[in-house]
Each structure stands twice: as C-alpha cells, then as structure tokens.
Amino acid sequence: MAHYNFGIKWLKAFRESAEAVCKLYDDENFVFEDVMLDQHNINNKPDLHRLFAPYANKDPENGIGIHNFRIRSYIGNERVGLLRWEWSPEHAAVFLGLDVANKPFGTQGHTFHIYNEKGLIVRESSWWDASAVLRAVGPVSPTKSLTGTKPTTVKVSTGAPFTRAASGLEHAQRWAAALGGDTAALADLYADYFTLEWTKVDDHLDDTVTDRETLVERLGGIASGENGTYTFTPTAWFGGPGDSYGLIHWNVRIEGATTYRGLPTSGKTLETLGSTFHQFDSEGKIILESTYWEDNRVFEALGVPVIRPHYWDENFDPASLLPG
C-alpha cells in the first residue's frame, strides 16, 4: 500500500471509530506514544482503543469535539516514514483541561511510523505543537521563540570539511551538540538547499527556515547562552533505509533561563524532551527538518493549568473533564 494513501486511511479511521483505528496496528506487537499527552509505551489494544475513543467522537453536543485531521506530507516508504499533519477540532468544550468552548484552534504535528510486512503499525511516535493551542485559547500566550533572543555573537566555523556520520545516532549526537553550543557548526550540517520547521506553520515567511542566516537568527539564541544553557542528549534514533532519513528522540536540560517561550521561569531548571526528523541528501547533509518540543511538561512546571488526562486508564471517564 502506498503510504501517503495509508496515512489518509489512518486519519479517516479516526472519524469512523476507535475500532477502525486500532485495526491498523499489529495485534500483538506494537508500541504507541503521544508524549504531549503523557502517553508512553502503550502496547495493548484495550488501552489503545480507550485513548483513541475521544478522537472518534461523533456527537457535536457532548463537548468532546469532532476532530478533523489532514495530512501535509508523507516521507518514507512502505515500511517506515513520517506523516506530517494538521488537526483542528469543532464543538470542543475542553482540551488539555482548558476551556476551549467557542474558541477556534488547531495545531500541526508529525507522526513517525514503522510498519510490519503486512503494512500494520508496529511503532508510532506522535508529536505536536502545544504552544499553538495555548496561543489560541489561553490562559497564556507562549512565544514561538524558545529563548526570545538572537545571538549577539556566533562562532565561526573551523572550516573543517564535512564528513558524513557513520550512523544515524552519531549524526544525532553531532546535531545535538551543535544545537546546544555552536550555531556555526550546526549550520554546517545542512545542505545548500534545506527546509527547517520548528513550530506550527502559520506563515512560511516567518515559520519556515530555508537559509543559514535565518537559521542562525532563529536558533542561535539556544547556543549563545544569553537566556539559559541548553544541554541536549539524544536518546534514540529510528532510521529509514540506509539512514537516508530518521527520527531523533532527545532530552534537554535548561539551566539559568529567565524565560521559556516568553513565560517566566522563576529561576527553575527545566527538563523536557522532543523529536526531530531529518532527511538527508546524498552527502549526508540535512535537507528537511521537522522538530517538536514536549512543551506541556514545561508549562505544568511553570504553573500553567494544563491537564493531560489518562484516557487509556480503564476507569477514566472523559466526561469528568467537561464543565458541570
């Protein structure tokens, strides 16, 4: 099955029923995660069915919402790849524990899939931009910029010739080290023509990076230390054929920052995680990057009243989140 087609089938299934979605996963051997909602290592069909049930809701009056998904692109083959998608609900009363009634909102995300020989999902890792939701519905408005700074100084590249990493994990380690400490070295990892997106794309002019100057402007504040020290640690690499593309899971520790996405940190050291998808050219340089941060755990640490309900728990009642 062509997997752009599969992706459409996967998203359509959410409008049919939780059972229809679950049928697209291997019966005995799968792992699902949507870390933005604190869903980690879901590996059985009853739990999977319960966490998908709200997204297959058909009743516009119950406050759970009608959930609309659309694919932006698929990158991969019939066994492994990345779906980039967008989502917007209608008739929702509560999301993330927040009052969203009559407040139009939506976001974008990406999902990395690994399929078995039958075309069923055996590994799923889903991530999305939570900041975009809060900017639309409140009670705070996180900025797209993590640090709110532009680097006053940028290290000059050593001029050493680029060499392709021996493995996807080695590439992930190089990228993470450069992101946290050397923007010039980071820029060297990208091809002459590349596309980088780190947030929901509202306007390509502002949200899509396609040149090194803009890359340094948008991401240089992370390495500069002007608003905290960011230490990134890759934890996993899920690669496509020949590591021509793949997904990095990473952790980050933020020390000494006064703000995070414009929100005061009150001196707290912050820790979270994220995922970054890279596609490479024939020389091993990055031509596409899609990155999402797990912002919700930081928002919780900073006192923002977000709630990540455990839909998969057998005794959880989604109606308990609704007003009244």
PDB file of C-alpha atoms in Angstrom:
ATOM      1  CA  MET A   1       0.000   0.000   0.000  1.00  0.00           C
ATOM      2  CA  ALA A   2       1.322   3.422  -0.918  1.00  0.00           C
ATOM      3  CA  HIS A   3       1.811   5.051   2.427  1.00  0.00           C
ATOM      4  CA  TYR A   4       0.534   8.507   1.686  1.00  0.00           C
ATOM      5  CA  ASN A   5      -2.619   6.567   0.936  1.00  0.00           C
ATOM      6  CA  PHE A   6      -2.226   4.649   4.206  1.00  0.00           C
ATOM      7  CA  GLY A   7      -1.835   7.919   6.089  1.00  0.00           C
ATOM      8  CA  ILE A   8      -5.122   9.190   4.704  1.00  0.00           C
ATOM      9  CA  LYS A   9      -6.752   5.887   5.642  1.00  0.00           C
ATOM     10  CA  TRP A  10      -5.274   6.189   9.157  1.00  0.00           C
ATOM     11  CA  LEU A  11      -6.634   9.718   9.662  1.00  0.00           C
ATOM     12  CA  LYS A  12     -10.019   8.860   8.130  1.00  0.00           C
ATOM     13  CA  ALA A  13     -10.320   5.985  10.595  1.00  0.00           C
ATOM     14  CA  PHE A  14     -10.433   8.486  13.463  1.00  0.00           C
ATOM     15  CA  ARG A  15     -13.683   9.808  12.006  1.00  0.00           C
ATOM     16  CA  GLU A  16     -15.106   6.274  11.774  1.00  0.00           C
ATOM     17  CA  SER A  17     -14.424   4.643  15.157  1.00  0.00           C
ATOM     18  CA  ALA A  18     -11.717   3.772  17.651  1.00  0.00           C
ATOM     19  CA  GLU A  19     -12.063   0.164  16.475  1.00  0.00           C
ATOM     20  CA  ALA A  20     -11.273   1.193  12.895  1.00  0.00           C
ATOM     21  CA  VAL A  21      -8.087   2.949  14.019  1.00  0.00           C
ATOM     22  CA  CYS A  22      -6.977   0.026  16.185  1.00  0.00           C
ATOM     23  CA  LYS A  23      -7.268  -2.386  13.248  1.00  0.00           C
ATOM     24  CA  LEU A  24      -4.354  -0.554  11.596  1.00  0.00           C
ATOM     25  CA  TYR A  25      -1.989  -1.665  14.399  1.00  0.00           C
ATOM     26  CA  ASP A  26      -0.455  -5.113  14.781  1.00  0.00           C
ATOM     27  CA  ASP A  27      -2.485  -7.181  17.243  1.00  0.00           C
ATOM     28  CA  GLU A  28       0.411  -8.459  19.346  1.00  0.00           C
ATOM     29  CA  ASN A  29       3.469  -6.314  18.729  1.00  0.00           C
ATOM     30  CA  PHE A  30       3.181  -2.537  18.707  1.00  0.00           C
ATOM     31  CA  VAL A  31       4.269   0.482  20.733  1.00  0.00           C
ATOM     32  CA  PHE A  32       2.363   3.766  20.619  1.00  0.00           C
ATOM     33  CA  GLU A  33       3.349   7.110  22.122  1.00  0.00           C
ATOM     34  CA  ASP A  34       1.964  10.614  22.103  1.00  0.00           C
ATOM     35  CA  VAL A  35       4.222  12.159  24.714  1.00  0.00           C
ATOM     36  CA  MET A  36       2.485  15.526  24.510  1.00  0.00           C
ATOM     37  CA  LEU A  37      -0.453  13.857  26.271  1.00  0.00           C
ATOM     38  CA  ASP A  38       1.794  11.806  28.587  1.00  0.00           C
ATOM     39  CA  GLN A  39       1.049   8.655  26.582  1.00  0.00           C
ATOM     40  CA  HIS A  40       4.148   6.457  26.680  1.00  0.00           C
ATOM     41  CA  ASN A  41       4.683   2.825  25.665  1.00  0.00           C
ATOM     42  CA  ILE A  42       1.037   1.963  25.038  1.00  0.00           C
ATOM     43  CA  ASN A  43       1.280  -1.641  23.821  1.00  0.00           C
ATOM     44  CA  ASN A  44      -2.138  -3.303  24.119  1.00  0.00           C
ATOM     45  CA  LYS A  45      -5.339  -2.887  22.147  1.00  0.00           C
ATOM     46  CA  PRO A  46      -7.729  -2.137  25.075  1.00  0.00           C
ATOM     47  CA  ASP A  47      -5.598   0.833  26.185  1.00  0.00           C
ATOM     48  CA  LEU A  48      -5.154   1.941  22.568  1.00  0.00           C
ATOM     49  CA  HIS A  49      -8.906   1.789  21.998  1.00  0.00           C
ATOM     50  CA  ARG A  50      -9.610   3.928  25.076  1.00  0.00           C
ATOM     51  CA  LEU A  51      -7.128   6.647  24.198  1.00  0.00           C
ATOM     52  CA  PHE A  52      -8.424   6.870  20.611  1.00  0.00           C
ATOM     53  CA  ALA A  53     -12.106   6.969  21.620  1.00  0.00           C
ATOM     54  CA  PRO A  54     -12.329  10.762  22.176  1.00  0.00           C
ATOM     55  CA  TYR A  55     -10.922  11.428  18.699  1.00  0.00           C
ATOM     56  CA  ALA A  56     -13.565   9.220  17.085  1.00  0.00           C
ATOM     57  CA  ASN A  57     -16.409  11.063  18.838  1.00  0.00           C
ATOM     58  CA  LYS A  58     -19.371  11.817  16.560  1.00  0.00           C
ATOM     59  CA  ASP A  59     -21.603  13.739  18.969  1.00  0.00           C
ATOM     60  CA  PRO A  60     -21.243  17.516  18.487  1.00  0.00           C
ATOM     61  CA  GLU A  61     -23.173  18.209  21.704  1.00  0.00           C
ATOM     62  CA  ASN A  62     -21.150  16.318  24.322  1.00  0.00           C
ATOM     63  CA  GLY A  63     -18.188  18.730  24.455  1.00  0.00           C
ATOM     64  CA  ILE A  64     -15.600  16.123  23.433  1.00  0.00           C
ATOM     65  CA  GLY A  65     -15.433  17.627  19.969  1.00  0.00           C
ATOM     66  CA  ILE A  66     -15.379  16.473  16.379  1.00  0.00           C
ATOM     67  CA  HIS A  67     -11.737  16.027  15.426  1.00  0.00           C
ATOM     68  CA  ASN A  68     -10.537  16.881  11.925  1.00  0.00           C
ATOM     69  CA  PHE A  69      -7.138  15.738  10.631  1.00  0.00           C
ATOM     70  CA  ARG A  70      -5.384  16.481   7.354  1.00  0.00           C
ATOM     71  CA  ILE A  71      -2.074  15.185   6.025  1.00  0.00           C
ATOM     72  CA  ARG A  72       0.545  17.731   4.985  1.00  0.00           C
ATOM     73  CA  SER A  73       3.049  15.192   3.611  1.00  0.00           C
ATOM     74  CA  TYR A  74       4.457  11.676   3.856  1.00  0.00           C
ATOM     75  CA  ILE A  75       8.201  10.997   3.682  1.00  0.00           C
ATOM     76  CA  GLY A  76       9.260   7.374   3.597  1.00  0.00           C
ATOM     77  CA  ASN A  77       8.429   4.027   2.060  1.00  0.00           C
ATOM     78  CA  GLU A  78       6.111   1.101   2.790  1.00  0.00           C
ATOM     79  CA  ARG A  79       7.990   0.091   5.953  1.00  0.00           C
ATOM     80  CA  VAL A  80       8.982   3.325   7.694  1.00  0.00           C
ATOM     81  CA  GLY A  81       8.294   7.030   7.347  1.00  0.00           C
ATOM     82  CA  LEU A  82       6.966  10.319   8.695  1.00  0.00           C
ATOM     83  CA  LEU A  83       3.446  11.700   8.365  1.00  0.00           C
ATOM     84  CA  ARG A  84       3.157  15.454   8.810  1.00  0.00           C
ATOM     85  CA  TRP A  85      -0.384  16.502   9.651  1.00  0.00           C
ATOM     86  CA  GLU A  86      -2.641  19.220  10.991  1.00  0.00           C
ATOM     87  CA  TRP A  87      -5.585  18.957  13.370  1.00  0.00           C
ATOM     88  CA  SER A  88      -8.470  21.232  14.317  1.00  0.00           C
ATOM     89  CA  PRO A  89     -11.478  20.246  16.434  1.00  0.00           C
ATOM     90  CA  GLU A  90     -15.008  21.568  16.256  1.00  0.00           C
ATOM     91  CA  HIS A  91     -17.567  21.706  19.093  1.00  0.00           C
ATOM     92  CA  ALA A  92     -14.948  21.005  21.773  1.00  0.00           C
ATOM     93  CA  ALA A  93     -15.537  22.349  25.287  1.00  0.00           C
ATOM     94  CA  VAL A  94     -12.279  21.318  26.980  1.00  0.00           C
ATOM     95  CA  PHE A  95      -8.812  20.398  25.742  1.00  0.00           C
ATOM     96  CA  LEU A  96      -5.729  19.998  27.938  1.00  0.00           C
ATOM     97  CA  GLY A  97      -8.031  20.873  30.808  1.00  0.00           C
ATOM     98  CA  LEU A  98      -8.583  24.333  29.318  1.00  0.00           C
ATOM     99  CA  ASP A  99     -11.855  25.993  28.393  1.00  0.00           C
ATOM    100  CA  VAL A 100     -11.906  25.985  24.590  1.00  0.00           C
ATOM    101  CA  ALA A 101     -15.649  26.421  24.028  1.00  0.00           C
ATOM    102  CA  ASN A 102     -16.310  28.696  21.062  1.00  0.00           C
ATOM    103  CA  LYS A 103     -12.569  29.297  20.643  1.00  0.00           C
ATOM    104  CA  PRO A 104     -11.351  28.099  17.237  1.00  0.00           C
ATOM    105  CA  PHE A 105      -7.931  26.481  17.471  1.00  0.00           C
ATOM    106  CA  GLY A 106      -5.745  23.828  15.916  1.00  0.00           C
ATOM    107  CA  THR A 107      -2.171  22.731  15.590  1.00  0.00           C
ATOM    108  CA  GLN A 108       0.272  20.741  13.470  1.00  0.00           C
ATOM    109  CA  GLY A 109       2.324  17.693  14.277  1.00  0.00           C
ATOM    110  CA  HIS A 110       4.274  14.766  12.945  1.00  0.00           C
ATOM    111  CA  THR A 111       3.979  11.016  13.422  1.00  0.00           C
ATOM    112  CA  PHE A 112       6.760   8.530  12.761  1.00  0.00           C
ATOM    113  CA  HIS A 113       5.577   5.058  11.777  1.00  0.00           C
ATOM    114  CA  ILE A 114       7.271   1.704  11.421  1.00  0.00           C
ATOM    115  CA  TYR A 115       5.180  -0.942   9.648  1.00  0.00           C
ATOM    116  CA  ASN A 116       5.398  -4.732   9.535  1.00  0.00           C
ATOM    117  CA  GLU A 117       5.329  -6.902   6.407  1.00  0.00           C
ATOM    118  CA  LYS A 118       1.504  -6.740   6.434  1.00  0.00           C
ATOM    119  CA  GLY A 119       1.523  -2.944   6.457  1.00  0.00           C
ATOM    120  CA  LEU A 120       0.318  -2.695  10.060  1.00  0.00           C
ATOM    121  CA  ILE A 121       1.815  -0.224  12.528  1.00  0.00           C
ATOM    122  CA  VAL A 122       4.324  -1.673  14.988  1.00  0.00           C
ATOM    123  CA  ARG A 123       5.889   1.600  16.204  1.00  0.00           C
ATOM    124  CA  GLU A 124       4.326   5.039  16.418  1.00  0.00           C
ATOM    125  CA  SER A 125       5.778   8.252  17.803  1.00  0.00           C
ATOM    126  CA  SER A 126       3.480  11.294  17.598  1.00  0.00           C
ATOM    127  CA  TRP A 127       4.381  14.904  18.482  1.00  0.00           C
ATOM    128  CA  TRP A 128       2.648  18.260  18.008  1.00  0.00           C
ATOM    129  CA  ASP A 129       2.883  21.958  18.794  1.00  0.00           C
ATOM    130  CA  ALA A 130       1.129  22.591  22.116  1.00  0.00           C
ATOM    131  CA  SER A 131       2.197  26.240  22.198  1.00  0.00           C
ATOM    132  CA  ALA A 132      -0.048  26.918  19.221  1.00  0.00           C
ATOM    133  CA  VAL A 133      -3.049  25.677  21.192  1.00  0.00           C
ATOM    134  CA  LEU A 134      -2.331  27.982  24.137  1.00  0.00           C
ATOM    135  CA  ARG A 135      -1.772  30.961  21.854  1.00  0.00           C
ATOM    136  CA  ALA A 136      -5.292  30.426  20.544  1.00  0.00           C
ATOM    137  CA  VAL A 137      -7.168  29.658  23.771  1.00  0.00           C
ATOM    138  CA  GLY A 138      -5.034  30.982  26.671  1.00  0.00           C
ATOM    139  CA  PRO A 139      -4.606  31.461  29.576  1.00  0.00           C
ATOM    140  CA  VAL A 140      -1.069  32.374  28.475  1.00  0.00           C
ATOM    141  CA  SER A 141       0.445  33.016  25.069  1.00  0.00           C
ATOM    142  CA  PRO A 142       3.782  31.224  24.678  1.00  0.00           C
ATOM    143  CA  THR A 143       6.065  32.634  22.003  1.00  0.00           C
ATOM    144  CA  LYS A 144       7.292  30.611  19.064  1.00  0.00           C
ATOM    145  CA  SER A 145      10.848  31.506  20.037  1.00  0.00           C
ATOM    146  CA  LEU A 146      12.194  29.400  22.891  1.00  0.00           C
ATOM    147  CA  THR A 147      14.676  31.971  24.187  1.00  0.00           C
ATOM    148  CA  GLY A 148      13.313  35.260  22.867  1.00  0.00           C
ATOM    149  CA  THR A 149      16.874  36.179  21.908  1.00  0.00           C
ATOM    150  CA  LYS A 150      19.010  36.494  18.812  1.00  0.00           C
ATOM    151  CA  PRO A 151      22.706  35.700  19.194  1.00  0.00           C
ATOM    152  CA  THR A 152      24.964  38.711  19.577  1.00  0.00           C
ATOM    153  CA  THR A 153      27.958  36.590  18.591  1.00  0.00           C
ATOM    154  CA  VAL A 154      28.177  33.421  16.552  1.00  0.00           C
ATOM    155  CA  LYS A 155      31.167  31.118  16.447  1.00  0.00           C
ATOM    156  CA  VAL A 156      32.930  30.949  13.122  1.00  0.00           C
ATOM    157  CA  SER A 157      33.143  27.523  11.550  1.00  0.00           C
ATOM    158  CA  THR A 158      36.553  25.867  11.716  1.00  0.00           C
ATOM    159  CA  GLY A 159      36.402  25.242   8.002  1.00  0.00           C
ATOM    160  CA  ALA A 160      36.978  21.538   8.522  1.00  0.00           C
ATOM    161  CA  PRO A 161      35.493  19.504   5.657  1.00  0.00           C
ATOM    162  CA  PHE A 162      32.130  17.920   6.325  1.00  0.00           C
ATOM    163  CA  THR A 163      32.179  14.155   6.759  1.00  0.00           C
ATOM    164  CA  ARG A 164      29.085  12.004   6.829  1.00  0.00           C
ATOM    165  CA  ALA A 165      28.261  10.479  10.201  1.00  0.00           C
ATOM    166  CA  ALA A 166      28.899   6.748  10.446  1.00  0.00           C
ATOM    167  CA  SER A 167      25.409   6.136  11.816  1.00  0.00           C
ATOM    168  CA  GLY A 168      22.150   7.893  12.489  1.00  0.00           C
ATOM    169  CA  LEU A 169      22.886   8.014  16.201  1.00  0.00           C
ATOM    170  CA  GLU A 170      26.295   9.602  15.574  1.00  0.00           C
ATOM    171  CA  HIS A 171      24.581  12.214  13.418  1.00  0.00           C
ATOM    172  CA  ALA A 172      22.064  12.834  16.221  1.00  0.00           C
ATOM    173  CA  GLN A 173      24.904  13.371  18.696  1.00  0.00           C
ATOM    174  CA  ARG A 174      26.665  15.842  16.375  1.00  0.00           C
ATOM    175  CA  TRP A 175      23.447  17.737  15.760  1.00  0.00           C
ATOM    176  CA  ALA A 176      22.522  17.893  19.450  1.00  0.00           C
ATOM    177  CA  ALA A 177      25.981  19.103  20.496  1.00  0.00           C
ATOM    178  CA  ALA A 178      26.000  21.826  17.828  1.00  0.00           C
ATOM    179  CA  LEU A 179      22.431  22.929  18.587  1.00  0.00           C
ATOM    180  CA  GLY A 180      23.297  23.481  22.224  1.00  0.00           C
ATOM    181  CA  GLY A 181      26.709  25.049  21.770  1.00  0.00           C
ATOM    182  CA  ASP A 182      27.875  26.058  18.293  1.00  0.00           C
ATOM    183  CA  THR A 183      25.483  27.545  15.765  1.00  0.00           C
ATOM    184  CA  ALA A 184      28.162  27.728  13.073  1.00  0.00           C
ATOM    185  CA  ALA A 185      28.835  24.012  13.413  1.00  0.00           C
ATOM    186  CA  LEU A 186      25.081  23.446  13.351  1.00  0.00           C
ATOM    187  CA  ALA A 187      24.695  25.349  10.086  1.00  0.00           C
ATOM    188  CA  ASP A 188      27.417  23.174   8.525  1.00  0.00           C
ATOM    189  CA  LEU A 189      25.186  20.124   8.918  1.00  0.00           C
ATOM    190  CA  TYR A 190      22.640  21.478   6.415  1.00  0.00           C
ATOM    191  CA  ALA A 191      22.725  21.293   2.634  1.00  0.00           C
ATOM    192  CA  ASP A 192      22.774  24.394   0.454  1.00  0.00           C
ATOM    193  CA  TYR A 193      19.035  23.976  -0.021  1.00  0.00           C
ATOM    194  CA  PHE A 194      17.116  22.905   3.070  1.00  0.00           C
ATOM    195  CA  THR A 195      13.825  23.398   4.868  1.00  0.00           C
ATOM    196  CA  LEU A 196      13.514  23.624   8.647  1.00  0.00           C
ATOM    197  CA  GLU A 197      10.292  23.948  10.648  1.00  0.00           C
ATOM    198  CA  TRP A 198      10.192  24.141  14.454  1.00  0.00           C
ATOM    199  CA  THR A 199       6.645  25.339  15.042  1.00  0.00           C
ATOM    200  CA  LYS A 200       3.161  25.321  13.623  1.00  0.00           C
ATOM    201  CA  VAL A 201       3.413  26.983  10.245  1.00  0.00           C
ATOM    202  CA  ASP A 202       1.078  29.949  10.184  1.00  0.00           C
ATOM    203  CA  ASP A 203       3.115  31.735   7.533  1.00  0.00           C
ATOM    204  CA  HIS A 204       6.101  30.281   5.682  1.00  0.00           C
ATOM    205  CA  LEU A 205       7.732  33.718   5.652  1.00  0.00           C
ATOM    206  CA  ASP A 206       8.116  33.655   9.437  1.00  0.00           C
ATOM    207  CA  ASP A 207       7.921  29.962  10.315  1.00  0.00           C
ATOM    208  CA  THR A 208       9.980  28.112   7.696  1.00  0.00           C
ATOM    209  CA  VAL A 209      13.770  28.462   7.649  1.00  0.00           C
ATOM    210  CA  THR A 210      15.457  27.936   4.274  1.00  0.00           C
ATOM    211  CA  ASP A 211      18.854  29.683   4.629  1.00  0.00           C
ATOM    212  CA  ARG A 212      21.728  29.753   7.098  1.00  0.00           C
ATOM    213  CA  GLU A 213      21.324  33.399   8.046  1.00  0.00           C
ATOM    214  CA  THR A 214      17.764  32.797   9.199  1.00  0.00           C
ATOM    215  CA  LEU A 215      18.772  29.540  10.889  1.00  0.00           C
ATOM    216  CA  VAL A 216      21.340  31.415  12.972  1.00  0.00           C
ATOM    217  CA  GLU A 217      18.789  34.126  13.786  1.00  0.00           C
ATOM    218  CA  ARG A 218      16.057  31.693  14.862  1.00  0.00           C
ATOM    219  CA  LEU A 219      18.125  29.021  16.653  1.00  0.00           C
ATOM    220  CA  GLY A 220      21.312  30.850  17.592  1.00  0.00           C
ATOM    221  CA  GLY A 221      19.857  32.033  20.884  1.00  0.00           C
ATOM    222  CA  ILE A 222      19.843  28.437  22.111  1.00  0.00           C
ATOM    223  CA  ALA A 223      23.615  28.060  21.708  1.00  0.00           C
ATOM    224  CA  SER A 224      24.542  31.609  22.751  1.00  0.00           C
ATOM    225  CA  GLY A 225      23.688  31.153  26.419  1.00  0.00           C
ATOM    226  CA  GLU A 226      22.057  34.582  26.514  1.00  0.00           C
ATOM    227  CA  ASN A 227      18.911  33.145  28.091  1.00  0.00           C
ATOM    228  CA  GLY A 228      19.990  29.896  29.683  1.00  0.00           C
ATOM    229  CA  THR A 229      22.204  26.943  28.902  1.00  0.00           C
ATOM    230  CA  TYR A 230      20.577  24.187  26.834  1.00  0.00           C
ATOM    231  CA  THR A 231      22.082  20.697  27.026  1.00  0.00           C
ATOM    232  CA  PHE A 232      20.646  18.207  24.534  1.00  0.00           C
ATOM    233  CA  THR A 233      21.073  14.439  24.820  1.00  0.00           C
ATOM    234  CA  PRO A 234      19.888  12.129  22.008  1.00  0.00           C
ATOM    235  CA  THR A 235      18.168   9.053  23.429  1.00  0.00           C
ATOM    236  CA  ALA A 236      17.143   7.134  20.291  1.00  0.00           C
ATOM    237  CA  TRP A 237      17.406   7.067  16.506  1.00  0.00           C
ATOM    238  CA  PHE A 238      14.746   5.442  14.330  1.00  0.00           C
ATOM    239  CA  GLY A 239      16.130   5.259  10.807  1.00  0.00           C
ATOM    240  CA  GLY A 240      14.810   4.706   7.335  1.00  0.00           C
ATOM    241  CA  PRO A 241      16.593   2.662   4.655  1.00  0.00           C
ATOM    242  CA  GLY A 242      20.320   3.391   4.664  1.00  0.00           C
ATOM    243  CA  ASP A 243      19.667   6.084   7.282  1.00  0.00           C
ATOM    244  CA  SER A 244      18.602   8.404   4.459  1.00  0.00           C
ATOM    245  CA  TYR A 245      16.108   9.816   6.937  1.00  0.00           C
ATOM    246  CA  GLY A 246      15.100   9.158  10.513  1.00  0.00           C
ATOM    247  CA  LEU A 247      13.667  10.404  13.787  1.00  0.00           C
ATOM    248  CA  ILE A 248      15.731  11.527  16.781  1.00  0.00           C
ATOM    249  CA  HIS A 249      14.352  11.349  20.302  1.00  0.00           C
ATOM    250  CA  TRP A 250      16.191  13.726  22.617  1.00  0.00           C
ATOM    251  CA  ASN A 251      16.161  15.162  26.133  1.00  0.00           C
ATOM    252  CA  VAL A 252      17.097  18.718  27.064  1.00  0.00           C
ATOM    253  CA  ARG A 253      18.068  20.375  30.340  1.00  0.00           C
ATOM    254  CA  ILE A 254      17.704  24.157  30.564  1.00  0.00           C
ATOM    255  CA  GLU A 255      19.626  25.937  33.302  1.00  0.00           C
ATOM    256  CA  GLY A 256      19.721  29.644  34.119  1.00  0.00           C
ATOM    257  CA  ALA A 257      16.964  30.764  31.730  1.00  0.00           C
ATOM    258  CA  THR A 258      14.783  33.658  32.861  1.00  0.00           C
ATOM    259  CA  THR A 259      12.021  32.783  30.399  1.00  0.00           C
ATOM    260  CA  TYR A 260      10.822  29.818  28.346  1.00  0.00           C
ATOM    261  CA  ARG A 261       8.755  30.756  25.302  1.00  0.00           C
ATOM    262  CA  GLY A 262       8.300  34.132  26.951  1.00  0.00           C
ATOM    263  CA  LEU A 263       6.945  32.695  30.221  1.00  0.00           C
ATOM    264  CA  PRO A 264       8.873  33.500  33.435  1.00  0.00           C
ATOM    265  CA  THR A 265      10.800  30.518  34.807  1.00  0.00           C
ATOM    266  CA  SER A 266      11.200  31.887  38.388  1.00  0.00           C
ATOM    267  CA  GLY A 267      14.726  30.517  38.371  1.00  0.00           C
ATOM    268  CA  LYS A 268      13.677  26.913  37.783  1.00  0.00           C
ATOM    269  CA  THR A 269      15.876  24.411  35.975  1.00  0.00           C
ATOM    270  CA  LEU A 270      13.673  22.870  33.295  1.00  0.00           C
ATOM    271  CA  GLU A 271      13.805  19.473  31.685  1.00  0.00           C
ATOM    272  CA  THR A 272      11.818  18.148  28.765  1.00  0.00           C
ATOM    273  CA  LEU A 273      12.164  16.130  25.572  1.00  0.00           C
ATOM    274  CA  GLY A 274      11.433  16.349  21.900  1.00  0.00           C
ATOM    275  CA  SER A 275      11.679  14.743  18.495  1.00  0.00           C
ATOM    276  CA  THR A 276      13.416  15.815  15.319  1.00  0.00           C
ATOM    277  CA  PHE A 277      13.016  14.234  11.888  1.00  0.00           C
ATOM    278  CA  HIS A 278      15.873  14.622   9.419  1.00  0.00           C
ATOM    279  CA  GLN A 279      16.014  13.786   5.745  1.00  0.00           C
ATOM    280  CA  PHE A 280      19.446  13.828   4.079  1.00  0.00           C
ATOM    281  CA  ASP A 281      20.903  14.425   0.647  1.00  0.00           C
ATOM    282  CA  SER A 282      23.385  12.027  -0.979  1.00  0.00           C
ATOM    283  CA  GLU A 283      26.271  13.560   1.016  1.00  0.00           C
ATOM    284  CA  GLY A 284      24.538  13.135   4.361  1.00  0.00           C
ATOM    285  CA  LYS A 285      23.583  16.784   4.839  1.00  0.00           C
ATOM    286  CA  ILE A 286      20.151  17.743   6.134  1.00  0.00           C
ATOM    287  CA  ILE A 287      17.601  18.808   3.520  1.00  0.00           C
ATOM    288  CA  LEU A 288      14.477  18.650   5.712  1.00  0.00           C
ATOM    289  CA  GLU A 289      13.989  19.082   9.446  1.00  0.00           C
ATOM    290  CA  SER A 290      10.748  18.816  11.407  1.00  0.00           C
ATOM    291  CA  THR A 291      11.076  19.396  15.175  1.00  0.00           C
ATOM    292  CA  TYR A 292       8.552  19.398  18.019  1.00  0.00           C
ATOM    293  CA  TRP A 293       9.197  20.068  21.712  1.00  0.00           C
ATOM    294  CA  GLU A 294       7.218  18.464  24.533  1.00  0.00           C
ATOM    295  CA  ASP A 295       6.146  21.823  25.931  1.00  0.00           C
ATOM    296  CA  ASN A 296       3.311  20.596  28.130  1.00  0.00           C
ATOM    297  CA  ARG A 297       5.523  19.281  30.925  1.00  0.00           C
ATOM    298  CA  VAL A 298       7.351  22.625  30.993  1.00  0.00           C
ATOM    299  CA  PHE A 299       4.063  24.513  31.083  1.00  0.00           C
ATOM    300  CA  GLU A 300       2.971  22.347  34.021  1.00  0.00           C
ATOM    301  CA  ALA A 301       6.274  23.059  35.806  1.00  0.00           C
ATOM    302  CA  LEU A 302       5.721  26.795  35.280  1.00  0.00           C
ATOM    303  CA  GLY A 303       2.229  26.687  36.756  1.00  0.00           C
ATOM    304  CA  VAL A 304       0.143  26.810  33.582  1.00  0.00           C
ATOM    305  CA  PRO A 305      -3.065  24.865  34.387  1.00  0.00           C
ATOM    306  CA  VAL A 306      -2.824  22.266  31.630  1.00  0.00           C
ATOM    307  CA  ILE A 307      -4.091  18.755  32.312  1.00  0.00           C
ATOM    308  CA  ARG A 308      -3.047  15.684  30.363  1.00  0.00           C
ATOM    309  CA  PRO A 309      -5.834  13.184  31.122  1.00  0.00           C
ATOM    310  CA  HIS A 310      -5.041   9.474  31.089  1.00  0.00           C
ATOM    311  CA  TYR A 311      -7.666   8.434  28.573  1.00  0.00           C
ATOM    312  CA  TRP A 312      -6.200   4.927  28.398  1.00  0.00           C
ATOM    313  CA  ASP A 313      -6.847   4.121  32.063  1.00  0.00           C
ATOM    314  CA  GLU A 314      -9.686   1.637  32.361  1.00  0.00           C
ATOM    315  CA  ASN A 315     -11.596   3.689  34.926  1.00  0.00           C
ATOM    316  CA  PHE A 316     -11.087   7.111  33.360  1.00  0.00           C
ATOM    317  CA  ASP A 317     -14.276   8.959  32.401  1.00  0.00           C
ATOM    318  CA  PRO A 318     -13.738  11.600  29.669  1.00  0.00           C
ATOM    319  CA  ALA A 319     -16.928  13.315  30.829  1.00  0.00           C
ATOM    320  CA  SER A 320     -15.169  14.146  34.099  1.00  0.00           C
ATOM    321  CA  LEU A 321     -13.249  16.870  32.277  1.00  0.00           C
ATOM    322  CA  LEU A 322     -16.328  18.658  30.988  1.00  0.00           C
ATOM    323  CA  PRO A 323     -17.945  21.652  32.700  1.00  0.00           C
ATOM    324  CA  GLY A 324     -20.730  20.851  35.112  1.00  0.00           C
TER     325      GLY A 324
END
